[in-house]
Amino acid sequence: MGITTKDLARLCGVSLGTIDRALRNRPGIRPETRQMILEKVREYGYKPNIVARNLKTRRTSEVGLVVHDLDNEFFAEFVNAVQEIAWQRDFFLQIAVSRRDEKRERTALEHMAGRNVDGILLFPTSRGDSFDEFLRGLGRPVVTVANRVSPRWPFVGLSDRAIQREATREIIRRGYTRLFFVGPLCVAPGGNLYEIEERYAGLREAVDEQPGVEGRLVGGTDYVEELRGVDFAERRTAIVCGSDIFALEILNDLRSRGIRVPQDVGLMGFDSIDALRYVQPRISTVEYPVRRMSEVAFSLLVDPRDPAAEPPSIELPPRILWGDSL
């Protein structure tokens, strides 16, 4: 059996409070006393009793993170960023992938709540009153990321509509008169596609400002096939994608058909994933501040807040990165 904090206090000739301050790196202890205690910790192989500590504090120092998938490089970058922040703040991370499946999402959330995580960062797949009530029933703090559920939950995202409107105005200024927006708005009827809806709304607003400019939605899973029926010689056309993954797939298909970017058609993505560095022409995109978003979301989840205050809703300002594809 390992030694306890009481044993450490007896061996070191100090109080339990002094032991606690040394182990948790808190102020109120002399450096030489802290050093002496830590030497005893190493000498006797002291291991903290996590279960007992959790029962006492009602905290587990664990947080949950539910993402849509890890195929999209954006989510992998976000997981890495949150993992690093959690490690720095002495938290452990439970990760689940919903695959945009509402049943799987609920199962993952129930499992995390059952493990008494201190809170959950959620990229929601679901929405609506039923899901809102389901989240309340978990009894855990939840911060929604990218997709809103309701004003009841803290939210961190981008000013998607504003940045897409700004980008679209510039695309039109460059002489494009027909724009296709590619985003999975028809993939999951009733699902939570808030950020893609906002991006399309931003494009729509900019298009509607300009007479003679046409905007179309390509919202299904067969977007590559649908674009194959477009005569790009008919009008100066730009394809605006709700994700860099869509843009890369479309670029690959255009090349296979001998259609050049940007000479024959313009192309734009969204997310600024690292893979774009290896692609020519350099695809125009919107920079997603992944690190900053992860910091803000984690802080909202674990830092104390006034429970009577309105849940915060934070939209971070993204940045357009113009490449050679438009």
Short mmCIF file of C-alpha atoms in Angstrom, two decimals:
data_model
loop_
_atom_site.label_atom_id
_atom_site.label_comp_id
_atom_site.label_asym_id
_atom_site.label_seq_id
_atom_site.Cartn_x
_atom_site.Cartn_y
_atom_site.Cartn_z
CA MET A 1 0.00 0.00 0.00
CA GLY A 2 1.33 3.48 -0.88
CA ILE A 3 1.80 6.26 1.57
CA THR A 4 -0.90 8.88 2.18
CA THR A 5 -0.75 12.63 2.60
CA LYS A 6 -0.99 12.05 6.35
CA ASP A 7 2.12 9.87 6.12
CA LEU A 8 3.89 12.60 4.14
CA ALA A 9 2.96 15.21 6.71
CA ARG A 10 4.36 13.01 9.53
CA LEU A 11 7.57 12.23 7.62
CA CYS A 12 8.13 15.90 6.78
CA GLY A 13 7.02 17.27 10.13
CA VAL A 14 4.52 19.68 8.55
CA SER A 15 0.74 20.11 8.42
CA LEU A 16 -1.60 18.59 5.87
CA GLY A 17 -2.24 22.10 4.53
CA THR A 18 1.47 22.54 3.83
CA ILE A 19 1.55 19.18 2.02
CA ASP A 20 -1.43 20.26 -0.08
CA ARG A 21 0.22 23.56 -1.01
CA ALA A 22 3.40 21.78 -2.07
CA LEU A 23 1.62 19.14 -4.14
CA ARG A 24 -0.63 21.65 -5.88
CA ASN A 25 2.10 24.27 -6.33
CA ARG A 26 0.15 26.85 -4.35
CA PRO A 27 1.57 29.93 -2.59
CA GLY A 28 2.05 30.22 1.15
CA ILE A 29 4.97 27.80 1.50
CA ARG A 30 8.71 28.41 1.70
CA PRO A 31 10.72 27.15 -1.32
CA GLU A 32 12.97 24.96 0.85
CA THR A 33 9.93 23.34 2.49
CA ARG A 34 8.35 22.65 -0.90
CA GLN A 35 11.61 21.13 -2.11
CA MET A 36 11.89 18.90 0.97
CA ILE A 37 8.32 17.64 0.52
CA LEU A 38 8.81 16.90 -3.18
CA GLU A 39 11.97 14.96 -2.39
CA LYS A 40 9.99 12.80 0.06
CA VAL A 41 7.30 12.33 -2.61
CA ARG A 42 9.94 10.92 -4.99
CA GLU A 43 11.67 8.89 -2.29
CA TYR A 44 8.52 7.13 -1.10
CA GLY A 45 6.73 7.01 -4.47
CA TYR A 46 3.66 8.91 -3.31
CA LYS A 47 0.69 8.73 -5.72
CA PRO A 48 -2.40 10.89 -5.18
CA ASN A 49 -5.68 9.10 -4.52
CA ILE A 50 -7.65 10.47 -7.46
CA VAL A 51 -10.92 8.85 -6.45
CA ALA A 52 -10.79 10.28 -2.94
CA ARG A 53 -9.86 13.71 -4.24
CA ASN A 54 -12.73 13.66 -6.74
CA LEU A 55 -15.22 12.67 -4.05
CA LYS A 56 -14.02 15.54 -1.88
CA THR A 57 -13.95 18.24 -4.57
CA ARG A 58 -16.75 16.85 -6.77
CA ARG A 59 -14.45 17.45 -9.73
CA THR A 60 -12.67 14.92 -11.91
CA SER A 61 -10.25 17.22 -13.78
CA GLU A 62 -11.60 15.64 -16.96
CA VAL A 63 -13.45 17.34 -19.80
CA GLY A 64 -15.23 15.86 -22.78
CA LEU A 65 -14.88 16.89 -26.41
CA VAL A 66 -17.31 15.74 -29.09
CA VAL A 67 -16.37 16.50 -32.71
CA HIS A 68 -17.98 15.55 -36.00
CA ASP A 69 -15.05 13.58 -37.38
CA LEU A 70 -11.27 13.47 -37.61
CA ASP A 71 -11.14 13.09 -41.40
CA ASN A 72 -11.41 16.85 -41.78
CA GLU A 73 -8.07 18.33 -40.80
CA PHE A 74 -9.82 21.21 -39.04
CA PHE A 75 -11.21 18.91 -36.34
CA ALA A 76 -7.86 17.18 -35.90
CA GLU A 77 -6.22 20.58 -35.37
CA PHE A 78 -8.89 21.54 -32.85
CA VAL A 79 -8.46 18.30 -30.89
CA ASN A 80 -4.69 18.84 -30.76
CA ALA A 81 -5.14 22.42 -29.57
CA VAL A 82 -7.62 21.49 -26.83
CA GLN A 83 -5.45 18.57 -25.72
CA GLU A 84 -2.48 20.90 -25.28
CA ILE A 85 -4.52 23.48 -23.34
CA ALA A 86 -6.05 20.78 -21.14
CA TRP A 87 -2.62 19.35 -20.37
CA GLN A 88 -1.27 22.77 -19.43
CA ARG A 89 -4.19 23.28 -17.06
CA ASP A 90 -3.99 19.80 -15.47
CA PHE A 91 -7.07 18.41 -17.16
CA PHE A 92 -7.48 15.15 -19.02
CA LEU A 93 -9.52 14.92 -22.20
CA GLN A 94 -12.19 12.42 -23.26
CA ILE A 95 -12.75 12.54 -27.03
CA ALA A 96 -15.71 11.19 -29.00
CA VAL A 97 -16.49 11.36 -32.72
CA SER A 98 -20.17 11.68 -33.59
CA ARG A 99 -19.83 11.16 -37.37
CA ARG A 100 -22.73 13.64 -37.52
CA ASP A 101 -25.00 10.90 -36.21
CA GLU A 102 -27.53 12.20 -33.70
CA LYS A 103 -27.92 8.89 -31.86
CA ARG A 104 -24.17 8.46 -31.53
CA GLU A 105 -23.87 12.05 -30.33
CA ARG A 106 -26.38 11.49 -27.52
CA THR A 107 -24.73 8.23 -26.50
CA ALA A 108 -21.32 9.91 -26.27
CA LEU A 109 -22.71 12.80 -24.24
CA GLU A 110 -24.50 10.46 -21.82
CA HIS A 111 -21.32 8.44 -21.37
CA MET A 112 -19.28 11.54 -20.57
CA ALA A 113 -21.88 12.83 -18.14
CA GLY A 114 -21.94 9.41 -16.49
CA ARG A 115 -18.19 9.65 -16.01
CA ASN A 116 -18.74 12.98 -14.21
CA VAL A 117 -16.60 15.06 -16.51
CA ASP A 118 -16.31 18.65 -15.35
CA GLY A 119 -17.79 19.87 -18.64
CA ILE A 120 -18.16 19.12 -22.33
CA LEU A 121 -17.04 20.97 -25.46
CA LEU A 122 -19.52 20.10 -28.19
CA PHE A 123 -19.62 20.54 -31.95
CA PRO A 124 -23.38 19.90 -32.15
CA THR A 125 -24.89 17.60 -34.74
CA SER A 126 -28.40 17.99 -33.31
CA ARG A 127 -30.57 20.98 -32.53
CA GLY A 128 -34.13 21.84 -31.55
CA ASP A 129 -36.09 21.88 -28.30
CA SER A 130 -35.74 18.15 -27.71
CA PHE A 131 -31.96 18.28 -27.91
CA ASP A 132 -31.91 21.42 -25.80
CA GLU A 133 -33.77 19.58 -23.04
CA PHE A 134 -31.51 16.57 -23.45
CA LEU A 135 -28.44 18.73 -22.79
CA ARG A 136 -30.08 20.21 -19.68
CA GLY A 137 -30.73 16.71 -18.41
CA LEU A 138 -27.03 15.85 -18.51
CA GLY A 139 -26.41 18.11 -15.53
CA ARG A 140 -22.99 19.08 -16.89
CA PRO A 141 -21.65 22.40 -18.19
CA VAL A 142 -21.66 22.40 -22.00
CA VAL A 143 -20.03 24.87 -24.38
CA THR A 144 -21.21 24.66 -27.98
CA VAL A 145 -18.64 25.28 -30.70
CA ALA A 146 -19.22 26.39 -34.34
CA ASN A 147 -22.90 25.35 -34.37
CA ARG A 148 -25.41 26.97 -32.04
CA VAL A 149 -28.06 24.99 -30.16
CA SER A 150 -29.89 27.76 -28.28
CA PRO A 151 -29.13 30.90 -26.26
CA ARG A 152 -29.19 28.70 -23.17
CA TRP A 153 -25.68 27.41 -23.91
CA PRO A 154 -22.37 29.27 -24.14
CA PHE A 155 -21.24 29.48 -27.74
CA VAL A 156 -17.92 30.06 -29.49
CA GLY A 157 -17.79 30.42 -33.25
CA LEU A 158 -16.86 32.70 -36.09
CA SER A 159 -18.60 35.68 -37.62
CA ASP A 160 -19.32 33.34 -40.53
CA ARG A 161 -21.99 35.41 -42.23
CA ALA A 162 -20.01 38.65 -42.16
CA ILE A 163 -16.76 37.14 -43.45
CA GLN A 164 -18.50 35.23 -46.24
CA ARG A 165 -20.36 38.37 -47.26
CA GLU A 166 -17.08 40.30 -47.38
CA ALA A 167 -15.35 37.58 -49.40
CA THR A 168 -18.26 37.35 -51.84
CA ARG A 169 -18.29 41.10 -52.45
CA GLU A 170 -14.61 40.91 -53.38
CA ILE A 171 -15.22 37.93 -55.68
CA ILE A 172 -17.95 39.90 -57.47
CA ARG A 173 -15.69 42.94 -57.66
CA ARG A 174 -13.17 40.76 -59.48
CA GLY A 175 -15.69 40.19 -62.24
CA TYR A 176 -17.41 36.92 -61.37
CA THR A 177 -21.11 37.00 -62.23
CA ARG A 178 -22.18 33.46 -61.34
CA LEU A 179 -21.37 31.91 -57.97
CA PHE A 180 -22.00 28.38 -56.74
CA PHE A 181 -21.98 27.82 -52.98
CA VAL A 182 -21.01 24.25 -52.06
CA GLY A 183 -22.11 23.12 -48.58
CA PRO A 184 -23.95 20.08 -47.15
CA LEU A 185 -27.23 21.87 -46.46
CA CYS A 186 -29.30 18.98 -47.81
CA VAL A 187 -27.33 16.16 -46.20
CA ALA A 188 -29.01 15.94 -42.79
CA PRO A 189 -32.54 17.39 -42.77
CA GLY A 190 -33.15 18.85 -39.33
CA GLY A 191 -29.51 18.48 -38.35
CA ASN A 192 -27.38 21.31 -37.00
CA LEU A 193 -25.71 23.02 -39.94
CA TYR A 194 -25.65 26.48 -38.41
CA GLU A 195 -22.19 27.59 -39.54
CA ILE A 196 -22.71 26.44 -43.15
CA GLU A 197 -26.13 28.10 -43.19
CA GLU A 198 -24.53 31.33 -41.99
CA ARG A 199 -21.85 31.18 -44.69
CA TYR A 200 -24.43 30.63 -47.39
CA ALA A 201 -26.54 33.47 -45.99
CA GLY A 202 -23.51 35.78 -46.20
CA LEU A 203 -22.93 34.85 -49.82
CA ARG A 204 -26.62 35.27 -50.59
CA GLU A 205 -26.68 38.76 -49.09
CA ALA A 206 -23.71 39.89 -51.18
CA VAL A 207 -25.14 38.38 -54.37
CA ASP A 208 -28.53 40.01 -53.81
CA GLU A 209 -26.84 43.42 -53.59
CA GLN A 210 -25.66 43.18 -57.20
CA PRO A 211 -28.14 43.06 -60.10
CA GLY A 212 -27.08 40.59 -62.75
CA VAL A 213 -25.08 38.40 -60.38
CA GLU A 214 -26.39 34.87 -59.94
CA GLY A 215 -25.93 32.72 -56.84
CA ARG A 216 -26.76 29.02 -56.65
CA LEU A 217 -26.65 26.45 -53.86
CA VAL A 218 -25.06 23.05 -54.39
CA GLY A 219 -26.14 21.47 -51.14
CA GLY A 220 -26.06 17.70 -51.51
CA THR A 221 -23.47 14.97 -51.16
CA ASP A 222 -23.12 14.62 -54.94
CA TYR A 223 -21.80 18.17 -55.38
CA VAL A 224 -18.91 17.05 -57.60
CA GLU A 225 -21.29 15.31 -59.97
CA GLU A 226 -23.68 18.26 -59.96
CA LEU A 227 -20.90 20.67 -60.93
CA ARG A 228 -19.94 18.44 -63.86
CA GLY A 229 -23.08 19.62 -65.60
CA VAL A 230 -22.04 23.29 -65.50
CA ASP A 231 -20.76 25.03 -68.63
CA PHE A 232 -18.06 27.27 -67.20
CA ALA A 233 -17.54 28.97 -70.56
CA GLU A 234 -21.06 30.36 -70.40
CA ARG A 235 -20.39 32.95 -67.67
CA ARG A 236 -17.46 33.90 -65.47
CA THR A 237 -18.03 31.50 -62.60
CA ALA A 238 -16.64 31.05 -59.09
CA ILE A 239 -17.20 28.04 -56.83
CA VAL A 240 -17.34 29.09 -53.16
CA CYS A 241 -17.03 26.21 -50.72
CA GLY A 242 -18.11 25.97 -47.10
CA SER A 243 -14.99 23.91 -46.35
CA ASP A 244 -11.50 23.45 -47.78
CA ILE A 245 -12.21 19.71 -48.07
CA PHE A 246 -14.94 20.45 -50.63
CA ALA A 247 -12.61 22.80 -52.49
CA LEU A 248 -9.85 20.20 -52.71
CA GLU A 249 -12.22 17.52 -54.02
CA ILE A 250 -13.61 19.91 -56.61
CA LEU A 251 -10.13 21.02 -57.68
CA ASN A 252 -9.11 17.41 -58.20
CA ASP A 253 -12.17 16.74 -60.35
CA LEU A 254 -11.72 19.91 -62.39
CA ARG A 255 -8.13 18.94 -63.16
CA SER A 256 -9.23 15.48 -64.28
CA ARG A 257 -11.49 17.16 -66.84
CA GLY A 258 -8.90 19.65 -68.05
CA ILE A 259 -10.65 22.64 -66.46
CA ARG A 260 -8.17 25.20 -65.16
CA VAL A 261 -8.30 27.21 -61.93
CA PRO A 262 -8.53 30.21 -62.05
CA GLN A 263 -8.37 30.59 -65.86
CA ASP A 264 -11.66 28.73 -66.48
CA VAL A 265 -13.33 28.88 -63.07
CA GLY A 266 -12.56 30.51 -59.71
CA LEU A 267 -12.42 28.50 -56.49
CA MET A 268 -12.53 29.36 -52.78
CA GLY A 269 -12.51 27.26 -49.62
CA PHE A 270 -13.00 27.87 -45.91
CA ASP A 271 -10.96 26.75 -42.85
CA SER A 272 -7.36 27.29 -44.02
CA ILE A 273 -6.27 23.71 -43.31
CA ASP A 274 -2.54 22.94 -43.50
CA ALA A 275 -2.98 20.72 -46.57
CA LEU A 276 -3.55 23.84 -48.70
CA ARG A 277 0.16 24.63 -48.40
CA TYR A 278 0.92 21.72 -50.72
CA VAL A 279 -1.63 22.57 -53.41
CA GLN A 280 -1.25 24.67 -56.55
CA PRO A 281 -2.77 27.01 -57.39
CA ARG A 282 -2.88 28.37 -53.86
CA ILE A 283 -6.57 28.22 -52.93
CA SER A 284 -8.19 31.32 -51.48
CA THR A 285 -9.73 30.52 -48.10
CA VAL A 286 -10.81 31.92 -44.74
CA GLU A 287 -8.45 31.46 -41.83
CA TYR A 288 -10.07 29.66 -38.92
CA PRO A 289 -8.37 30.77 -35.66
CA VAL A 290 -8.31 27.24 -34.25
CA ARG A 291 -5.95 27.91 -31.36
CA ARG A 292 -7.80 31.02 -30.22
CA MET A 293 -11.17 29.29 -30.51
CA SER A 294 -9.97 26.35 -28.43
CA GLU A 295 -8.59 28.69 -25.74
CA VAL A 296 -11.83 30.67 -25.51
CA ALA A 297 -14.03 27.57 -25.48
CA PHE A 298 -11.94 25.84 -22.81
CA SER A 299 -11.94 28.94 -20.65
CA LEU A 300 -15.72 29.28 -20.89
CA LEU A 301 -16.05 25.64 -19.85
CA VAL A 302 -13.79 25.47 -16.80
CA ASP A 303 -13.33 29.02 -15.48
CA PRO A 304 -15.83 30.32 -12.90
CA ARG A 305 -18.71 32.40 -14.27
CA ASP A 306 -21.67 34.16 -12.69
CA PRO A 307 -24.45 31.54 -12.90
CA ALA A 308 -27.06 34.31 -13.05
CA ALA A 309 -25.47 35.96 -16.11
CA GLU A 310 -26.56 35.29 -19.66
CA PRO A 311 -24.51 32.50 -21.27
CA PRO A 312 -21.80 34.19 -23.36
CA SER A 313 -21.92 34.08 -27.15
CA ILE A 314 -18.55 34.83 -28.72
CA GLU A 315 -17.91 35.23 -32.44
CA LEU A 316 -14.22 35.43 -33.29
CA PRO A 317 -13.12 37.51 -36.29
CA PRO A 318 -11.64 35.34 -39.05
CA ARG A 319 -9.37 36.56 -41.86
CA ILE A 320 -9.58 36.10 -45.61
CA LEU A 321 -6.46 34.62 -47.18
CA TRP A 322 -6.50 35.43 -50.88
CA GLY A 323 -4.58 32.94 -52.99
CA ASP A 324 -4.23 32.35 -56.73
CA SER A 325 -7.50 30.52 -57.34
CA LEU A 326 -9.68 33.58 -58.04
#
